[in-house]
CSV table of C-alpha atoms in Angstrom, one decimal:
chain,number,residue,atom,x,y,z
A,55,MET,CA,75.8,120.3,74.2
A,56,ASP,CA,78.2,117.3,74.1
A,57,ALA,CA,77.6,115.3,77.0
A,58,VAL,CA,81.2,115.6,78.3
A,59,LYS,CA,81.1,119.5,78.3
A,60,PRO,CA,79.4,120.3,81.6
A,61,CYS,CA,82.0,118.9,83.6
A,62,ARG,CA,84.9,120.1,81.5
A,63,LEU,CA,83.6,123.5,81.6
A,64,LEU,CA,83.2,123.8,85.3
A,65,SER,CA,86.8,122.4,85.4
A,66,ALA,CA,88.1,125.2,83.0
A,67,VAL,CA,86.4,127.8,85.3
A,68,VAL,CA,87.7,126.8,88.5
A,69,LEU,CA,91.1,126.4,87.0
A,70,VAL,CA,91.5,129.8,85.7
A,71,VAL,CA,90.4,131.2,89.0
A,72,ALA,CA,93.0,129.0,90.7
A,73,CYS,CA,95.9,130.1,88.5
A,74,LEU,CA,95.1,133.9,89.0
A,75,ILE,CA,95.1,133.3,92.7
A,76,GLN,CA,98.4,131.1,92.6
A,77,PHE,CA,100.6,134.0,91.0
A,78,ILE,CA,99.4,136.8,92.9
A,79,GLY,CA,102.3,137.0,95.4
A,80,ALA,CA,103.3,133.4,95.2
A,81,GLN,CA,106.6,134.1,96.5
A,82,ASN,CA,105.2,135.5,99.7
A,83,ILE,CA,108.6,137.1,100.3
A,84,ALA,CA,107.6,141.1,100.4
A,85,HIS,CA,111.5,141.9,100.8
A,86,PHE,CA,113.8,139.4,98.7
A,87,ASP,CA,116.9,140.4,100.7
A,88,GLU,CA,120.5,139.0,100.5
A,89,VAL,CA,119.4,136.1,103.0
A,90,TRP,CA,116.5,135.0,100.8
A,91,GLN,CA,118.7,135.3,97.7
A,92,LYS,CA,121.3,133.2,99.0
A,93,ARG,CA,118.8,130.5,100.0
A,94,ALA,CA,117.1,130.5,96.6
A,95,HIS,CA,120.6,130.0,95.2
A,96,GLU,CA,121.5,127.2,97.5
A,97,ALA,CA,118.0,125.4,97.1
A,98,LYS,CA,118.3,125.4,93.3
A,99,LYS,CA,121.8,123.6,93.9
A,100,ALA,CA,120.3,121.2,96.1
A,101,SER,CA,117.4,120.5,93.8
A,102,GLN,CA,119.6,119.8,90.9
A,103,ALA,CA,121.8,117.6,92.8
A,104,ALA,CA,118.5,115.6,94.2
A,105,TYR,CA,117.4,115.1,90.6
A,106,HIS,CA,117.6,111.5,89.4
A,107,PRO,CA,118.7,111.4,85.6
A,108,ASN,CA,117.0,107.9,85.2
A,109,PRO,CA,113.6,108.1,87.0
A,110,SER,CA,112.7,104.6,86.2
A,111,GLU,CA,115.3,103.2,88.5
A,112,VAL,CA,113.7,104.9,91.5
A,113,THR,CA,110.1,103.8,90.2
A,114,ASN,CA,111.4,100.0,89.9
A,115,GLN,CA,113.0,100.2,93.3
A,116,LEU,CA,109.5,101.2,94.7
A,117,ASN,CA,107.8,98.4,92.6
A,118,HIS,CA,110.4,95.6,94.1
A,119,HIS,CA,109.4,96.9,97.7
A,120,ILE,CA,105.9,96.5,97.3
A,121,HIS,CA,106.3,93.2,95.4
A,122,GLN,CA,108.4,91.7,98.0
A,123,THR,CA,105.5,93.0,100.9
A,124,TYR,CA,103.1,90.8,99.1
A,125,LYS,CA,105.2,87.9,97.8
A,126,GLY,CA,103.1,84.8,98.4
A,127,HIS,CA,99.9,86.4,99.6
A,128,ASN,CA,96.8,85.9,97.4
A,129,ASN,CA,94.3,87.7,99.6
A,130,THR,CA,93.2,90.8,97.7
A,131,ARG,CA,89.9,91.7,99.7
A,132,ARG,CA,89.5,94.5,102.1
A,133,HIS,CA,89.0,93.1,105.7
A,134,LEU,CA,86.1,95.1,106.8
A,135,ARG,CA,86.0,93.6,110.4
A,136,LYS,CA,87.3,95.8,113.2
A,137,TYR,CA,90.9,96.0,113.5
A,138,GLU,CA,92.1,94.2,116.8
A,139,GLY,CA,95.7,92.9,116.1
A,140,GLN,CA,98.7,94.3,117.5
A,141,CYS,CA,100.2,95.3,114.3
A,142,LEU,CA,99.2,95.0,110.8
A,143,ALA,CA,101.4,97.0,108.7
A,144,THR,CA,100.2,96.3,105.4
A,145,ASN,CA,102.9,98.0,103.1
A,146,PRO,CA,106.6,98.2,103.0
A,147,ILE,CA,107.0,101.6,104.4
A,148,ASP,CA,105.0,100.8,107.4
A,149,ARG,CA,106.6,97.4,107.9
A,150,CYS,CA,109.9,99.2,108.2
A,151,TRP,CA,108.9,100.5,111.7
A,152,ARG,CA,105.3,100.0,113.1
A,153,CYS,CA,105.9,96.5,114.3
A,154,ASP,CA,108.5,97.6,116.7
A,155,LYS,CA,106.9,97.8,120.2
A,156,ASN,CA,109.7,100.1,121.0
A,157,TRP,CA,109.2,102.7,118.4
A,158,ALA,CA,108.9,105.5,120.8
A,159,GLN,CA,112.5,104.6,122.0
A,160,ASN,CA,113.6,104.2,118.3
A,161,ARG,CA,111.9,107.1,116.6
A,162,LYS,CA,114.5,107.9,114.3
A,163,LYS,CA,114.3,104.4,112.6
A,164,LEU,CA,111.6,106.3,110.6
A,165,ALA,CA,114.3,108.3,108.8
A,166,GLY,CA,115.4,105.0,106.8
A,167,CYS,CA,112.0,104.0,105.9
A,168,ALA,CA,110.9,106.3,102.9
A,169,LEU,CA,110.8,104.7,99.5
A,170,GLY,CA,110.6,106.6,96.1
A,171,PHE,CA,111.9,109.9,95.2
A,172,GLY,CA,111.9,111.4,98.6
A,173,ARG,CA,113.8,108.2,99.9
A,174,ARG,CA,116.8,110.2,100.8
A,175,ALA,CA,114.7,112.4,103.3
A,176,THR,CA,116.2,111.9,106.9
A,177,GLY,CA,115.2,115.0,108.6
A,178,GLY,CA,116.2,115.7,111.8
A,179,LYS,CA,117.9,112.1,112.3
A,180,ASP,CA,121.5,113.8,113.1
A,181,GLY,CA,120.1,116.0,115.3
A,182,LYS,CA,118.7,116.0,119.0
A,183,PHE,CA,115.1,116.0,120.2
A,184,TYR,CA,112.9,118.8,120.7
A,185,THR,CA,109.7,118.4,122.7
A,186,VAL,CA,106.9,121.0,121.9
A,187,THR,CA,105.3,121.4,125.1
A,188,ASP,CA,103.4,124.8,124.3
A,189,PRO,CA,100.7,124.9,121.6
A,190,SER,CA,100.5,128.6,121.5
A,191,ASP,CA,101.8,130.9,118.7
A,192,ASN,CA,101.6,134.2,120.1
A,193,ASP,CA,104.9,136.0,118.7
A,194,LEU,CA,106.0,135.6,115.3
A,195,VAL,CA,109.2,137.4,115.6
A,196,ASN,CA,110.5,136.1,118.8
A,197,PRO,CA,108.6,132.7,119.5
A,198,LYS,CA,108.5,131.4,122.8
A,199,PRO,CA,110.7,128.3,123.7
A,200,GLY,CA,108.9,125.1,123.7
A,201,THR,CA,106.5,126.1,120.6
A,202,LEU,CA,106.3,124.5,117.4
A,203,ARG,CA,107.3,127.9,115.7
A,204,HIS,CA,110.4,128.2,118.1
A,205,ALA,CA,111.5,124.5,117.2
A,206,VAL,CA,111.3,124.8,113.2
A,207,THR,CA,113.4,128.1,113.1
A,208,ARG,CA,116.3,126.6,115.0
A,209,PRO,CA,119.5,126.2,112.9
A,210,GLU,CA,120.4,122.8,113.7
A,211,PRO,CA,118.9,119.2,112.7
A,212,LEU,CA,116.2,118.5,115.2
A,213,TRP,CA,113.7,115.5,115.6
A,214,ILE,CA,110.6,117.5,116.8
A,215,ILE,CA,107.9,115.4,118.9
A,216,PHE,CA,105.0,116.6,121.0
A,217,ALA,CA,104.6,116.3,124.9
A,218,HIS,CA,100.9,115.6,124.8
A,219,HIS,CA,97.9,115.9,122.6
A,220,MET,CA,97.5,119.4,121.4
A,221,VAL,CA,95.5,121.7,119.0
A,222,ILE,CA,97.9,124.4,117.4
A,223,ARG,CA,96.5,127.7,115.6
A,224,LEU,CA,99.2,129.0,113.6
A,225,SER,CA,98.8,132.7,113.7
A,226,GLU,CA,100.7,132.9,110.2
A,227,GLU,CA,102.4,130.6,108.2
A,228,LEU,CA,104.8,128.2,109.8
A,229,ILE,CA,108.2,128.6,107.9
A,230,VAL,CA,110.2,125.5,108.6
A,231,THR,CA,114.2,125.6,108.0
A,232,SER,CA,116.4,122.6,106.6
A,233,HIS,CA,117.1,119.2,108.2
A,234,LYS,CA,113.8,118.9,110.5
A,235,THR,CA,111.4,116.1,111.4
A,236,ILE,CA,107.9,116.9,112.7
A,237,ASP,CA,106.7,113.6,114.1
A,238,GLY,CA,103.3,113.6,115.7
A,239,ARG,CA,103.4,109.8,116.6
A,240,GLY,CA,102.1,109.3,120.3
A,241,ALA,CA,100.0,112.2,120.3
A,242,GLN,CA,96.9,113.5,118.3
A,243,VAL,CA,98.4,116.8,117.2
A,244,PHE,CA,95.9,119.1,115.3
A,245,ILE,CA,97.4,122.1,113.0
A,246,ILE,CA,93.9,123.6,112.5
A,247,ASN,CA,92.0,127.0,111.8
A,248,GLY,CA,95.4,129.0,111.0
A,249,GLY,CA,98.3,129.2,108.8
A,250,GLN,CA,99.9,127.0,106.5
A,251,ILE,CA,103.1,124.9,106.8
A,252,THR,CA,105.7,126.5,104.3
A,253,LEU,CA,109.0,124.6,103.1
A,254,GLN,CA,110.5,127.3,101.3
A,255,PHE,CA,114.1,126.8,99.8
A,256,VAL,CA,114.9,124.0,102.3
A,257,LYS,CA,116.0,120.4,102.3
A,258,ASN,CA,115.6,117.2,104.0
A,259,ILE,CA,112.2,117.5,105.7
A,260,ILE,CA,110.0,114.8,107.2
A,261,ILE,CA,106.5,115.8,108.3
A,262,HIS,CA,104.7,112.6,109.9
A,263,SER,CA,101.2,112.0,111.7
A,264,LEU,CA,99.5,115.3,111.7
A,265,HIS,CA,96.0,116.4,111.3
A,266,ILE,CA,95.9,119.4,109.2
A,267,ARG,CA,92.8,121.0,108.3
A,268,ASP,CA,90.9,124.4,107.9
A,269,ILE,CA,94.0,126.2,106.9
A,270,LYS,CA,93.5,129.8,106.0
A,271,ALA,CA,95.2,132.5,104.0
A,272,GLY,CA,97.7,134.3,106.2
A,273,ASN,CA,97.7,138.1,106.3
A,274,GLY,CA,101.5,138.4,106.2
A,275,GLY,CA,103.7,140.7,108.2
A,276,THR,CA,106.9,140.4,109.9
A,277,ILE,CA,107.6,136.7,110.6
A,278,ARG,CA,110.7,134.8,111.9
A,279,ASP,CA,112.1,132.3,109.2
A,280,SER,CA,115.3,131.5,111.0
A,281,ILE,CA,117.3,132.0,114.3
A,282,ASP,CA,119.0,134.9,112.8
A,283,HIS,CA,116.5,136.5,110.4
A,284,PHE,CA,113.1,137.8,110.0
A,285,GLY,CA,111.3,139.6,107.2
A,286,SER,CA,108.3,141.0,105.7
A,287,ARG,CA,105.9,138.5,104.3
A,288,THR,CA,103.0,138.9,101.8
A,289,ARG,CA,99.7,137.1,102.1
A,290,SER,CA,100.2,133.1,102.2
A,291,ASP,CA,97.8,131.1,100.2
A,292,GLY,CA,96.2,129.1,102.7
A,293,ASP,CA,97.6,125.7,101.5
A,294,GLY,CA,97.9,122.9,104.1
A,295,ILE,CA,101.6,122.1,103.2
A,296,SER,CA,103.4,124.5,100.5
A,297,ILE,CA,106.6,123.0,99.1
A,298,TYR,CA,108.5,125.8,97.3
A,299,GLY,CA,112.1,125.2,95.7
A,300,SER,CA,112.7,122.7,98.2
A,301,SER,CA,114.2,119.1,97.8
A,302,ASP,CA,114.4,115.7,100.0
A,303,ILE,CA,110.9,115.9,101.3
A,304,TRP,CA,108.7,113.1,102.7
A,305,ILE,CA,105.2,113.6,103.9
A,306,ASP,CA,103.7,110.4,105.5
A,307,HIS,CA,100.5,109.5,107.4
A,308,ILE,CA,99.0,113.1,107.4
A,309,SER,CA,95.1,113.5,107.5
A,310,MET,CA,94.1,116.8,105.7
A,311,SER,CA,90.7,118.5,104.6
A,312,ASN,CA,89.3,121.8,103.8
A,313,CYS,CA,92.4,124.1,103.1
A,314,MET,CA,91.6,127.6,101.5
A,315,ASP,CA,94.0,126.9,98.5
A,316,GLY,CA,95.6,123.1,97.7
A,317,MET,CA,96.3,120.8,100.4
A,318,ILE,CA,100.1,120.1,99.3
A,319,ASP,CA,101.1,122.4,96.5
A,320,VAL,CA,104.6,121.8,95.1
A,321,ILE,CA,106.1,124.5,92.9
A,322,MET,CA,109.5,126.3,91.8
A,323,ALA,CA,111.6,123.4,90.9
A,324,SER,CA,110.9,121.3,93.9
A,325,THR,CA,112.0,117.8,93.5
A,326,ALA,CA,112.9,114.5,95.1
A,327,ILE,CA,109.5,114.2,97.0
A,328,THR,CA,107.4,111.3,98.5
A,329,ILE,CA,103.9,111.8,99.8
A,330,SER,CA,102.6,108.3,101.4
A,331,ASN,CA,100.0,107.0,103.5
A,332,CYS,CA,97.8,110.4,103.7
A,333,HIS,CA,94.0,110.4,103.8
A,334,PHE,CA,92.6,113.6,102.0
A,335,THR,CA,89.1,114.5,102.3
A,336,HIS,CA,86.6,117.5,101.6
A,337,HIS,CA,88.5,119.8,99.5
A,338,ASN,CA,88.6,121.4,95.7
A,339,ASP,CA,92.0,121.5,94.6
A,340,VAL,CA,93.9,118.8,96.1
A,341,MET,CA,97.4,119.0,95.0
A,342,LEU,CA,99.3,121.2,92.3
A,343,PHE,CA,102.6,120.1,91.1
A,344,GLY,CA,104.3,122.6,89.2
A,345,GLY,CA,102.8,126.3,89.2
A,346,SER,CA,103.1,127.8,85.9
A,347,ASP,CA,103.0,126.5,82.2
A,348,SER,CA,106.0,129.1,81.3
A,349,TYR,CA,108.3,127.7,84.3
A,350,SER,CA,110.4,125.1,82.7
A,351,ASP,CA,112.7,124.8,85.7
A,352,ASP,CA,110.0,122.5,86.8
A,353,GLN,CA,111.2,119.6,84.6
A,354,VAL,CA,113.4,118.6,87.6
A,355,MET,CA,110.3,117.8,89.6
A,356,GLN,CA,110.2,114.1,90.7
A,357,ILE,CA,107.3,113.1,93.0
A,358,THR,CA,106.1,109.7,94.3
A,359,LEU,CA,102.4,109.5,95.3
A,360,VAL,CA,102.0,106.0,97.2
A,361,PHE,CA,99.6,104.3,99.6
A,362,ASN,CA,97.3,107.5,99.7
A,363,HIS,CA,93.3,107.5,100.1
A,364,PHE,CA,91.7,110.0,98.3
A,365,GLY,CA,88.3,110.2,99.9
A,366,GLN,CA,85.1,111.8,100.5
A,367,GLY,CA,84.3,115.1,99.2
A,368,LEU,CA,87.3,115.7,96.9
A,369,VAL,CA,86.7,117.4,93.3
A,370,GLN,CA,89.9,117.5,91.5
A,371,ARG,CA,93.7,117.7,91.2
A,372,MET,CA,95.0,114.3,92.6
A,373,PRO,CA,97.3,115.8,91.5
A,374,ARG,CA,97.3,118.5,88.6
A,375,CYS,CA,100.7,118.4,87.0
A,376,ARG,CA,103.2,120.1,85.0
A,377,TRP,CA,106.7,119.5,83.4
A,378,GLY,CA,108.1,116.9,86.0
A,379,PHE,CA,107.9,113.0,86.5
A,380,ILE,CA,105.0,111.8,88.7
A,381,HIS,CA,104.8,108.2,90.0
A,382,VAL,CA,101.3,107.6,91.1
A,383,VAL,CA,101.4,103.9,92.5
A,384,ASN,CA,99.0,102.1,94.6
A,385,ASN,CA,96.5,104.8,95.8
A,386,ASP,CA,93.1,104.5,96.5
A,387,TYR,CA,90.6,107.0,94.6
A,388,THR,CA,87.2,106.4,96.0
A,389,HIS,CA,85.8,109.9,95.3
A,390,TRP,CA,86.2,112.7,92.8
A,391,LEU,CA,83.7,115.1,91.2
A,392,MET,CA,85.3,116.5,88.1
A,393,TYR,CA,88.6,114.4,87.5
A,394,ALA,CA,91.4,112.6,89.6
A,395,ILE,CA,94.6,113.2,87.6
A,396,GLY,CA,95.2,116.1,85.3
A,397,GLY,CA,98.2,118.3,83.8
A,398,SER,CA,99.5,120.6,81.2
A,399,LYS,CA,103.0,120.9,79.8
A,400,ASN,CA,104.0,117.5,79.2
A,401,PRO,CA,104.5,116.0,82.4
A,402,THR,CA,105.1,112.2,82.6
A,403,ILE,CA,102.7,110.3,84.7
A,404,LEU,CA,103.0,106.7,85.4
A,405,SER,CA,99.9,105.4,87.2
A,406,GLN,CA,100.6,101.8,88.5
A,407,GLY,CA,98.3,99.7,90.4
A,408,ASN,CA,95.7,102.3,91.8
A,409,ARG,CA,91.9,101.9,92.3
A,410,PHE,CA,89.8,104.6,90.6
A,411,ILE,CA,86.1,104.5,91.6
A,412,ALA,CA,84.3,107.0,89.2
A,413,PRO,CA,81.5,109.4,90.5
A,414,PRO,CA,77.9,108.6,89.5
A,415,ASN,CA,78.1,111.6,87.0
A,416,LYS,CA,78.5,110.1,83.7
A,417,ASN,CA,80.2,113.1,82.3
A,418,CYS,CA,83.1,112.8,85.0
A,419,LYS,CA,84.0,109.3,84.9
A,420,GLU,CA,87.6,109.9,83.0
A,421,VAL,CA,90.4,109.7,85.3
A,422,THR,CA,92.5,112.2,83.4
A,423,LYS,CA,92.2,115.6,82.2
A,424,ARG,CA,94.5,117.6,79.7
A,425,ASP,CA,94.7,121.3,80.1
A,426,TYR,CA,95.3,124.0,77.2
A,427,SER,CA,96.5,121.6,74.4
A,428,PRO,CA,94.7,119.8,71.6
A,429,GLU,CA,95.0,116.0,71.0
A,430,SER,CA,97.5,116.6,68.4
A,431,VAL,CA,99.9,118.0,71.1
A,432,TRP,CA,98.8,115.8,74.3
A,433,LYS,CA,99.2,112.7,72.4
A,434,SER,CA,102.9,112.5,72.9
A,435,TRP,CA,102.6,113.2,76.7
A,436,ASN,CA,103.7,110.0,78.3
A,437,TRP,CA,100.6,109.4,80.6
A,438,ARG,CA,100.6,105.6,81.2
A,439,SER,CA,98.6,103.4,83.4
A,440,GLU,CA,99.6,99.8,84.2
A,441,GLY,CA,97.5,97.5,86.5
A,442,ASP,CA,95.0,100.1,87.5
A,443,LEU,CA,91.7,98.7,88.7
A,444,MET,CA,89.0,100.8,87.2
A,445,MET,CA,85.3,100.8,88.7
A,446,ASN,CA,81.9,102.2,87.9
A,447,GLY,CA,82.9,103.3,84.5
A,448,ALA,CA,86.4,104.9,85.3
A,449,PHE,CA,88.6,105.2,82.4
A,450,PHE,CA,92.2,106.3,82.1
A,451,VAL,CA,93.1,107.8,78.6
A,452,GLN,CA,96.7,107.0,77.9
A,453,SER,CA,99.0,108.9,75.4
A,454,GLY,CA,102.7,108.9,74.6
A,455,ARG,CA,104.9,105.7,74.9
A,456,PRO,CA,105.5,103.2,77.8
A,457,VAL,CA,107.7,104.3,80.6
A,458,LYS,CA,110.3,102.0,80.2
A,459,PRO,CA,113.1,100.9,82.7
A,460,PRO,CA,116.6,100.9,81.8
A,461,ASN,CA,116.7,97.1,81.9
A,462,LYS,CA,113.7,95.1,81.5
A,463,LYS,CA,115.2,92.6,83.9
A,464,ASP,CA,114.8,94.7,86.7
A,465,MET,CA,111.1,95.7,86.0
A,466,ILE,CA,109.0,94.0,88.9
A,467,LYS,CA,105.3,95.4,88.4
A,468,ALA,CA,103.5,97.0,91.3
A,469,LYS,CA,100.8,95.1,93.0
A,470,PRO,CA,97.4,95.5,90.9
A,471,GLY,CA,94.7,97.7,92.1
A,472,THR,CA,92.9,95.0,93.6
A,473,PHE,CA,95.3,95.2,96.4
A,474,VAL,CA,94.9,98.7,97.2
A,475,THR,CA,92.3,98.6,100.0
A,476,ARG,CA,94.7,96.7,101.8
A,477,LEU,CA,97.8,98.8,101.2
A,478,THR,CA,96.1,101.9,102.1
A,479,ARG,CA,94.1,100.5,105.2
A,480,PHE,CA,95.9,102.8,107.6
A,481,SER,CA,96.3,105.9,105.6
A,482,GLY,CA,96.1,109.1,107.6
A,483,THR,CA,97.0,109.8,111.0
A,484,LEU,CA,97.9,106.8,113.3
A,485,ASN,CA,96.9,106.2,116.9
A,486,CYS,CA,100.3,105.2,118.4
A,487,ALA,CA,100.9,104.3,122.1
A,488,PRO,CA,104.4,103.6,123.4
A,489,ASN,CA,105.4,100.2,124.3
A,490,LYS,CA,103.0,98.8,121.8
A,491,PRO,CA,103.3,98.2,118.0
A,492,CYS,CA,101.8,101.1,116.3
């Protein structure tokens, strides 16, 4: 048997099973009534408006911010001593807000800190604060005031914070309405052993500083999805966060592990998304960007992955992409068992300044994996590696043409992969205390 086949055969079997699960009731709406039809129509228009016709302008802007953060710095080593400083924000997103000792009084400053394709997400900036005081989730139709489910189903923009540390077990999927920020800073908030967070046909969402783990598939049933509507839902998949037909989304500083399906799945023409500063561990199918080879509307999908740490116990799909434009920049890939980045149906993948540490298995050292297409087809897909650091035999199989900016003078390279351990040092949930830099 060819030496590469065992790893790829296992990957193919897992992928087929995952695809079958993905499309059995993927929409989760038992009755697609007039309310959901209207939401779907409005969400499609929002995705088209959020789509950037020249994505290189966005990638160059992000590269510029990263370059400016380390201008004049030559130290590329990870500082392994215990962190004792007041503030050591090591990347441009964190430097936007973390060194402010009054961050708790200035929480909404965060709304101006996103970079990449999700940079326009402001969440609940224009609304009031809503403080979650009760971790219970006992009524799916008439949620109790003070609970997270009550907060996310309100119609107006809200900046949702938490009164204290809490563990929330969602009885079923949590359906979030547009213009919301879920901000866990200042408390340790665990969403565990229950339903997923669902962003379906919505826009302008920020999710920040949560622990999400051990998420289960839901049974469905009657669930409130807004203040003036509830309806019947089918079984939810058990993703950590499911993004479906949504736009202008920013997910930052989330610690995630061990979800039943994917950790973060982005499907059905979702776009304008940034996933940053997150720490992922102990999971098989980490991220799915694009749910079907036949759904060409996912061509509008534009996603930035930046400053994330893909850590222990991960297997594959970091991410697995279809159709869209994916910018993977300055992430730390310290573990995978099968492959790191994969896809089908001609996605554009620009990998810049990441660190890839291959597993010991000599058959699984390739970073990339193309599905369902011979080389004669995938050789035209634009999958490019620039400034990535390859370790322990890792290698990235490039294809297609370089992804060029509209003007070469505007191109400032991302920091090389040797900087990644510093840029991602504080990935995952932060331990922020009021009146101190975070």
